Amino acid sequence: AAPLQLGSPTAVVKPFYEHVGLELDPAQRSHFADPAKSVLDKSDTLRKSGQGECLDPNMALDNAAYDGAEILNSLKTIEVIKGDEAKVVVAFVVAGNPHRLEWKFRKVDGDWKITDLLSVTGEWALSQYQCE
C-alpha cells in the first residue's frame, strides 16, 4: 500500500476507524462541511437539550458491533479525487458480514472536508438525518 498522504481524504477518514464515535465529537467538527456539519451541529444541540440522541454512536462502522481488531484487519480504502471533490470508499468485515461506506469530500480553503457519509450496505446517509 502507498504511504498515507498527510491531509488526504483517506488520512482524514482513518482516525474514525481508530477511535469509535469520533464523528460525534464536537472537537472533530473542523473536519466537516455542510451538509454533514449542519446535521452534526443539530445533533449536538439536541443532545445538550437532554432530548436524546439523533445519530448512532458508531456511524463510521455502519452501526455494526465494534470489534476493533477485526475491523482494522479487514479495512480497505479506495480514494477517488476529481478536482475539488473526492470520495473514500471504506470496506470492512464484522462477524462475517461485509460493510461498505462512502465518505464524500469537498476541498474548502485548501483542506479536504467531509460533506457526507453514506452506507452502501445499510442504505442511509448522514445528510438525510433530521436532528431537530
PDB file of C-alpha atoms in Angstrom:
ATOM      1  CA  ALA A   1       0.000   0.000   0.000  1.00  0.00           C
ATOM      2  CA  ALA A   2       1.129   3.534  -0.741  1.00  0.00           C
ATOM      3  CA  PRO A   3       2.063   5.665   2.276  1.00  0.00           C
ATOM      4  CA  LEU A   4      -0.783   7.791   3.620  1.00  0.00           C
ATOM      5  CA  GLN A   5      -0.532  11.383   2.425  1.00  0.00           C
ATOM      6  CA  LEU A   6      -0.981  13.898   5.234  1.00  0.00           C
ATOM      7  CA  GLY A   7      -4.209  15.839   4.711  1.00  0.00           C
ATOM      8  CA  SER A   8      -5.506  13.485   2.002  1.00  0.00           C
ATOM      9  CA  PRO A   9      -9.159  12.375   2.189  1.00  0.00           C
ATOM     10  CA  THR A  10      -8.016   8.888   3.286  1.00  0.00           C
ATOM     11  CA  ALA A  11      -5.871  10.427   6.062  1.00  0.00           C
ATOM     12  CA  VAL A  12      -8.920  12.397   7.251  1.00  0.00           C
ATOM     13  CA  VAL A  13     -11.067   9.213   7.362  1.00  0.00           C
ATOM     14  CA  LYS A  14      -8.550   6.900   9.071  1.00  0.00           C
ATOM     15  CA  PRO A  15      -8.928   8.237  12.674  1.00  0.00           C
ATOM     16  CA  PHE A  16     -12.677   7.498  12.568  1.00  0.00           C
ATOM     17  CA  TYR A  17     -11.760   3.804  12.398  1.00  0.00           C
ATOM     18  CA  GLU A  18      -9.144   4.027  15.134  1.00  0.00           C
ATOM     19  CA  HIS A  19     -11.444   5.815  17.633  1.00  0.00           C
ATOM     20  CA  VAL A  20     -15.082   4.710  17.597  1.00  0.00           C
ATOM     21  CA  GLY A  21     -17.642   7.519  17.796  1.00  0.00           C
ATOM     22  CA  LEU A  22     -15.125  10.207  16.847  1.00  0.00           C
ATOM     23  CA  GLU A  23     -17.547  11.622  14.244  1.00  0.00           C
ATOM     24  CA  LEU A  24     -19.882  12.711  17.090  1.00  0.00           C
ATOM     25  CA  ASP A  25     -17.114  14.574  18.967  1.00  0.00           C
ATOM     26  CA  PRO A  26     -17.652  18.354  18.568  1.00  0.00           C
ATOM     27  CA  ALA A  27     -13.840  18.784  18.690  1.00  0.00           C
ATOM     28  CA  GLN A  28     -13.699  16.996  15.310  1.00  0.00           C
ATOM     29  CA  ARG A  29     -16.186  19.356  13.626  1.00  0.00           C
ATOM     30  CA  SER A  30     -13.374  21.138  11.743  1.00  0.00           C
ATOM     31  CA  HIS A  31     -13.119  18.038   9.515  1.00  0.00           C
ATOM     32  CA  PHE A  32     -16.700  18.530   8.283  1.00  0.00           C
ATOM     33  CA  ALA A  33     -18.540  20.861   5.897  1.00  0.00           C
ATOM     34  CA  ASP A  34     -22.242  21.095   5.040  1.00  0.00           C
ATOM     35  CA  PRO A  35     -24.483  19.217   4.761  1.00  0.00           C
ATOM     36  CA  ALA A  36     -22.737  16.816   7.207  1.00  0.00           C
ATOM     37  CA  LYS A  37     -21.596  19.616   9.554  1.00  0.00           C
ATOM     38  CA  SER A  38     -25.148  21.022   9.958  1.00  0.00           C
ATOM     39  CA  VAL A  39     -26.552  17.585  10.847  1.00  0.00           C
ATOM     40  CA  LEU A  40     -23.776  17.015  13.405  1.00  0.00           C
ATOM     41  CA  ASP A  41     -24.261  20.509  14.895  1.00  0.00           C
ATOM     42  CA  LYS A  42     -28.044  19.916  15.209  1.00  0.00           C
ATOM     43  CA  SER A  43     -27.327  16.548  16.844  1.00  0.00           C
ATOM     44  CA  ASP A  44     -25.057  18.309  19.393  1.00  0.00           C
ATOM     45  CA  THR A  45     -27.830  20.831  20.170  1.00  0.00           C
ATOM     46  CA  LEU A  46     -30.377  18.037  20.628  1.00  0.00           C
ATOM     47  CA  ARG A  47     -28.027  16.058  22.915  1.00  0.00           C
ATOM     48  CA  LYS A  48     -27.271  19.178  25.041  1.00  0.00           C
ATOM     49  CA  SER A  49     -31.006  19.895  25.405  1.00  0.00           C
ATOM     50  CA  GLY A  50     -31.442  16.490  27.061  1.00  0.00           C
ATOM     51  CA  GLN A  51     -33.951  15.342  24.430  1.00  0.00           C
ATOM     52  CA  GLY A  52     -31.877  12.330  23.419  1.00  0.00           C
ATOM     53  CA  GLU A  53     -29.660  11.223  20.563  1.00  0.00           C
ATOM     54  CA  CYS A  54     -30.336  11.689  16.883  1.00  0.00           C
ATOM     55  CA  LEU A  55     -27.341   9.825  15.456  1.00  0.00           C
ATOM     56  CA  ASP A  56     -25.991   6.346  16.053  1.00  0.00           C
ATOM     57  CA  PRO A  57     -22.734   6.437  18.055  1.00  0.00           C
ATOM     58  CA  ASN A  58     -20.830   4.312  15.507  1.00  0.00           C
ATOM     59  CA  MET A  59     -21.877   5.606  12.101  1.00  0.00           C
ATOM     60  CA  ALA A  60     -18.381   5.105  10.668  1.00  0.00           C
ATOM     61  CA  LEU A  61     -18.802   1.402  11.418  1.00  0.00           C
ATOM     62  CA  ASP A  62     -22.176   1.258   9.640  1.00  0.00           C
ATOM     63  CA  ASN A  63     -23.744   0.684  13.089  1.00  0.00           C
ATOM     64  CA  ALA A  64     -22.097  -2.770  13.274  1.00  0.00           C
ATOM     65  CA  ALA A  65     -20.958  -4.275  16.552  1.00  0.00           C
ATOM     66  CA  TYR A  66     -17.479  -2.974  17.272  1.00  0.00           C
ATOM     67  CA  ASP A  67     -14.563  -5.363  17.057  1.00  0.00           C
ATOM     68  CA  GLY A  68     -11.517  -3.144  16.574  1.00  0.00           C
ATOM     69  CA  ALA A  69      -9.063  -5.869  15.581  1.00  0.00           C
ATOM     70  CA  GLU A  70     -11.478  -7.470  13.124  1.00  0.00           C
ATOM     71  CA  ILE A  71     -12.310  -4.129  11.503  1.00  0.00           C
ATOM     72  CA  LEU A  72      -8.716  -2.899  11.241  1.00  0.00           C
ATOM     73  CA  ASN A  73      -7.562  -6.277   9.863  1.00  0.00           C
ATOM     74  CA  SER A  74     -10.198  -6.238   7.112  1.00  0.00           C
ATOM     75  CA  LEU A  75     -10.286  -2.470   6.457  1.00  0.00           C
ATOM     76  CA  LYS A  76      -9.742  -1.449   2.836  1.00  0.00           C
ATOM     77  CA  THR A  77      -9.985   2.059   1.412  1.00  0.00           C
ATOM     78  CA  ILE A  78     -10.192   3.417  -2.115  1.00  0.00           C
ATOM     79  CA  GLU A  79      -9.742   7.132  -2.722  1.00  0.00           C
ATOM     80  CA  VAL A  80     -11.011   8.942  -5.812  1.00  0.00           C
ATOM     81  CA  ILE A  81     -10.278  12.645  -6.337  1.00  0.00           C
ATOM     82  CA  LYS A  82     -11.904  14.714  -9.093  1.00  0.00           C
ATOM     83  CA  GLY A  83     -10.946  18.367  -8.867  1.00  0.00           C
ATOM     84  CA  ASP A  84     -12.307  19.839  -5.619  1.00  0.00           C
ATOM     85  CA  GLU A  85     -14.415  16.773  -4.809  1.00  0.00           C
ATOM     86  CA  ALA A  86     -13.346  13.383  -3.552  1.00  0.00           C
ATOM     87  CA  LYS A  87     -14.699  10.213  -2.074  1.00  0.00           C
ATOM     88  CA  VAL A  88     -13.200   7.486   0.044  1.00  0.00           C
ATOM     89  CA  VAL A  89     -14.889   4.109  -0.142  1.00  0.00           C
ATOM     90  CA  VAL A  90     -14.282   2.077   3.010  1.00  0.00           C
ATOM     91  CA  ALA A  91     -14.931  -1.659   3.198  1.00  0.00           C
ATOM     92  CA  PHE A  92     -14.570  -3.971   6.194  1.00  0.00           C
ATOM     93  CA  VAL A  93     -15.997  -7.181   7.613  1.00  0.00           C
ATOM     94  CA  VAL A  94     -17.619  -7.654  11.047  1.00  0.00           C
ATOM     95  CA  ALA A  95     -18.805 -11.104  12.173  1.00  0.00           C
ATOM     96  CA  GLY A  96     -18.568 -12.352   8.593  1.00  0.00           C
ATOM     97  CA  ASN A  97     -20.781  -9.514   7.275  1.00  0.00           C
ATOM     98  CA  PRO A  98     -19.253  -7.131   4.725  1.00  0.00           C
ATOM     99  CA  HIS A  99     -19.859  -3.395   5.175  1.00  0.00           C
ATOM    100  CA  ARG A 100     -19.203  -0.594   2.720  1.00  0.00           C
ATOM    101  CA  LEU A 101     -19.372   3.137   3.325  1.00  0.00           C
ATOM    102  CA  GLU A 102     -18.656   6.140   1.168  1.00  0.00           C
ATOM    103  CA  TRP A 103     -17.207   9.316   2.661  1.00  0.00           C
ATOM    104  CA  LYS A 104     -17.786  12.358   0.410  1.00  0.00           C
ATOM    105  CA  PHE A 105     -15.394  15.312   0.477  1.00  0.00           C
ATOM    106  CA  ARG A 106     -15.096  18.849  -0.865  1.00  0.00           C
ATOM    107  CA  LYS A 107     -11.976  20.993  -0.785  1.00  0.00           C
ATOM    108  CA  VAL A 108     -12.575  24.054   1.408  1.00  0.00           C
ATOM    109  CA  ASP A 109      -9.810  26.665   1.715  1.00  0.00           C
ATOM    110  CA  GLY A 110      -7.234  24.063   0.640  1.00  0.00           C
ATOM    111  CA  ASP A 111      -8.362  21.360   3.105  1.00  0.00           C
ATOM    112  CA  TRP A 112     -10.449  18.249   2.474  1.00  0.00           C
ATOM    113  CA  LYS A 113     -13.719  18.417   4.449  1.00  0.00           C
ATOM    114  CA  ILE A 114     -16.245  15.601   4.882  1.00  0.00           C
ATOM    115  CA  THR A 115     -19.583  16.637   3.366  1.00  0.00           C
ATOM    116  CA  ASP A 116     -21.466  13.363   3.778  1.00  0.00           C
ATOM    117  CA  LEU A 117     -21.205   9.764   4.923  1.00  0.00           C
ATOM    118  CA  LEU A 118     -23.269   7.123   3.133  1.00  0.00           C
ATOM    119  CA  SER A 119     -23.765   3.483   3.939  1.00  0.00           C
ATOM    120  CA  VAL A 120     -23.910   1.423   0.764  1.00  0.00           C
ATOM    121  CA  THR A 121     -24.732  -1.623   2.922  1.00  0.00           C
ATOM    122  CA  GLY A 122     -27.309  -0.055   5.251  1.00  0.00           C
ATOM    123  CA  GLU A 123     -28.787   2.382   2.720  1.00  0.00           C
ATOM    124  CA  TRP A 124     -28.594   5.537   4.837  1.00  0.00           C
ATOM    125  CA  ALA A 125     -26.833   8.902   4.531  1.00  0.00           C
ATOM    126  CA  LEU A 126     -25.782  11.299   7.268  1.00  0.00           C
ATOM    127  CA  SER A 127     -27.178  14.216   5.235  1.00  0.00           C
ATOM    128  CA  GLN A 128     -30.679  12.687   5.349  1.00  0.00           C
ATOM    129  CA  TYR A 129     -30.951  12.793   9.164  1.00  0.00           C
ATOM    130  CA  GLN A 130     -33.273  15.435  10.603  1.00  0.00           C
ATOM    131  CA  CYS A 131     -31.850  16.143  14.060  1.00  0.00           C
ATOM    132  CA  GLU A 132     -34.453  18.587  15.362  1.00  0.00           C
TER     133      GLU A 132
END
